[in-house]
Amino acid sequence: MILLILTTICSLLIVLLIPKRLTGFEVYVTSLFAATFGAMADMFLDVKLNWYGFLSKGIDWSYLFIFFIIYPAASIIFLNFYPLKKTWAKRILYILFFSVITTIFEFIASKYSTVFYHNDWKLIYSSICYPFLYSIMALHFIYVRSKSKHL
């Protein structure tokens, strides 16, 4: 639980202190997308398949911190510095960098805390999935930014 509290506080502080490169609309839409996308994945992989989970088996009220704060904060941090106008190689490296950081965080959370646990899920699965998840988030952001220019 200590890791969850620290992660929540650090996530909020980082989001509040970073220089903002996203509009309020982009923050709102991409945060909603990240929270919904994460919750859907967690619902199937945790509740339905029982491959991994957060805190205790089934639905836990503390998951609301993950849903409402950590997932949106992670998307804001990731997208705020996303190298949108850089080469594809730099974008791919950026996605891989965040994937490695997230995998390391998951390792710490699953080995040294009660925030995250694995059943049939392996850390290698996460390390393969994260680049795809971050790519989907980046594509969603590109779409939102292109559409928000017309508002």
Coordinates of C-alpha atoms in Angstrom, one line a residue:
M1 CA 0.0 0.0 0.0
I2 CA 3.0 2.3 0.6
L3 CA 4.0 2.0 -3.0
L4 CA 0.5 2.9 -4.2
I5 CA 0.4 6.0 -2.0
L6 CA 3.9 7.1 -3.1
T7 CA 3.1 6.5 -6.7
T8 CA -0.1 8.5 -6.4
I9 CA 1.7 11.4 -4.7
C10 CA 4.6 11.3 -7.1
S11 CA 2.3 11.1 -10.2
L12 CA 0.3 14.1 -9.0
L13 CA 3.4 16.1 -8.3
I14 CA 5.0 15.3 -11.6
V15 CA 1.8 16.2 -13.5
L16 CA 1.5 19.5 -11.6
L17 CA 5.2 20.5 -12.0
I18 CA 6.0 19.6 -15.6
P19 CA 5.9 22.3 -18.2
K20 CA 2.5 21.8 -20.0
R21 CA 2.7 21.0 -23.7
L22 CA -0.8 19.6 -23.9
T23 CA -4.1 21.5 -24.0
G24 CA -6.7 21.0 -21.4
F25 CA -8.8 19.2 -23.9
E26 CA -6.0 16.9 -24.8
V27 CA -5.3 16.1 -21.2
Y28 CA -9.0 15.4 -20.6
V29 CA -9.5 13.2 -23.6
T30 CA -6.3 11.2 -23.4
S31 CA -6.6 10.7 -19.6
L32 CA -10.1 9.4 -20.1
F33 CA -8.8 7.1 -22.9
A34 CA -5.9 5.8 -20.8
A35 CA -8.1 5.1 -17.7
T36 CA -10.8 3.4 -19.8
F37 CA -8.2 1.4 -21.8
G38 CA -6.3 0.4 -18.7
A39 CA -9.5 -0.6 -16.8
M40 CA -10.7 -2.7 -19.8
A41 CA -7.4 -4.6 -19.9
D42 CA -7.4 -5.0 -16.2
M43 CA -11.0 -6.2 -16.2
F44 CA -10.3 -9.0 -18.6
L45 CA -6.8 -10.0 -17.5
D46 CA -7.5 -9.6 -13.8
V47 CA -11.2 -10.2 -13.1
K48 CA -12.1 -12.5 -16.0
L49 CA -8.9 -14.5 -16.6
N50 CA -7.2 -14.0 -13.2
W51 CA -3.8 -13.6 -14.8
Y52 CA -2.7 -10.7 -12.6
G53 CA -4.3 -8.3 -10.2
F54 CA -4.0 -5.2 -8.0
L55 CA -4.0 -5.3 -4.3
S56 CA -6.5 -8.1 -3.4
K57 CA -8.4 -10.5 -5.6
G58 CA -11.4 -9.1 -7.3
I59 CA -12.4 -5.5 -7.1
D60 CA -10.6 -3.3 -4.5
W61 CA -11.5 0.3 -3.6
S62 CA -7.9 1.2 -3.7
Y63 CA -7.9 0.5 -7.4
L64 CA -9.7 3.8 -7.8
F65 CA -6.3 5.5 -7.2
I66 CA -4.9 3.6 -10.1
F67 CA -7.9 4.3 -12.3
F68 CA -8.4 8.0 -11.6
I69 CA -4.8 9.1 -10.8
I70 CA -2.0 6.8 -11.9
Y71 CA -3.3 5.8 -15.4
P72 CA -4.2 9.4 -16.4
A73 CA -1.0 10.8 -14.9
A74 CA 1.1 8.2 -16.7
S75 CA -0.6 9.2 -20.0
I76 CA -0.1 12.9 -19.4
I77 CA 3.6 12.4 -18.6
F78 CA 4.1 10.1 -21.6
L79 CA 2.2 12.3 -24.0
N80 CA 3.5 15.6 -22.7
F81 CA 7.0 14.8 -23.8
Y82 CA 6.1 12.6 -26.8
P83 CA 8.4 13.6 -29.7
L84 CA 5.5 14.3 -32.1
K85 CA 7.6 16.3 -34.6
K86 CA 10.7 14.1 -34.4
T87 CA 11.7 11.1 -36.6
W88 CA 10.0 7.8 -36.3
A89 CA 13.2 6.4 -34.9
K90 CA 13.1 8.9 -32.0
R91 CA 9.4 8.1 -31.4
I92 CA 10.1 4.4 -31.3
L93 CA 13.0 4.9 -28.8
Y94 CA 10.8 7.1 -26.7
I95 CA 8.1 4.4 -26.6
L96 CA 10.7 1.7 -25.8
F97 CA 12.1 3.9 -23.0
F98 CA 8.7 4.3 -21.4
S99 CA 8.0 0.6 -21.9
V100 CA 11.3 -0.3 -20.0
I101 CA 10.5 2.1 -17.2
T102 CA 7.0 0.7 -16.8
T103 CA 8.2 -2.9 -16.9
I104 CA 10.8 -2.0 -14.1
F105 CA 8.0 -0.4 -12.1
E106 CA 5.8 -3.5 -12.5
F107 CA 8.7 -5.7 -11.4
I108 CA 9.1 -3.7 -8.3
A109 CA 5.4 -3.5 -7.6
S110 CA 5.0 -7.3 -8.0
K111 CA 8.1 -8.4 -6.1
Y112 CA 8.4 -5.9 -3.3
S113 CA 4.9 -4.7 -2.6
T114 CA 1.3 -5.8 -2.4
V115 CA 0.1 -3.4 -5.1
F116 CA 0.5 -5.8 -8.0
Y117 CA 0.5 -9.6 -8.2
H118 CA 1.0 -12.1 -11.0
N119 CA -0.8 -15.4 -11.3
D120 CA -0.4 -16.9 -14.8
W121 CA 0.9 -13.5 -16.1
K122 CA 4.7 -13.2 -16.6
L123 CA 6.7 -10.0 -16.7
I124 CA 7.9 -10.8 -20.2
Y125 CA 4.3 -10.5 -21.4
S126 CA 4.2 -7.0 -20.0
S127 CA 7.5 -6.1 -21.6
I128 CA 6.0 -7.2 -25.0
C129 CA 2.6 -5.5 -24.5
Y130 CA 3.8 -2.1 -23.2
P131 CA 5.3 -0.9 -26.6
F132 CA 2.0 -1.7 -28.3
L133 CA 0.0 0.0 -25.5
Y134 CA 2.1 3.1 -25.7
S135 CA 1.9 3.1 -29.5
I136 CA -1.9 3.0 -29.3
M137 CA -1.8 5.8 -26.8
A138 CA 0.4 7.9 -29.1
L139 CA -1.8 7.2 -32.1
H140 CA -4.8 8.2 -30.1
F141 CA -3.1 11.4 -29.1
I142 CA -2.2 12.2 -32.7
Y143 CA -5.8 11.6 -33.7
V144 CA -7.1 13.8 -30.9
R145 CA -4.6 16.6 -31.7
S146 CA -5.6 16.5 -35.4
K147 CA -9.3 16.8 -34.5
S148 CA -8.9 19.4 -31.8
K149 CA -7.4 21.8 -34.3
H150 CA -10.9 21.9 -35.9
L151 CA -12.7 22.9 -32.7

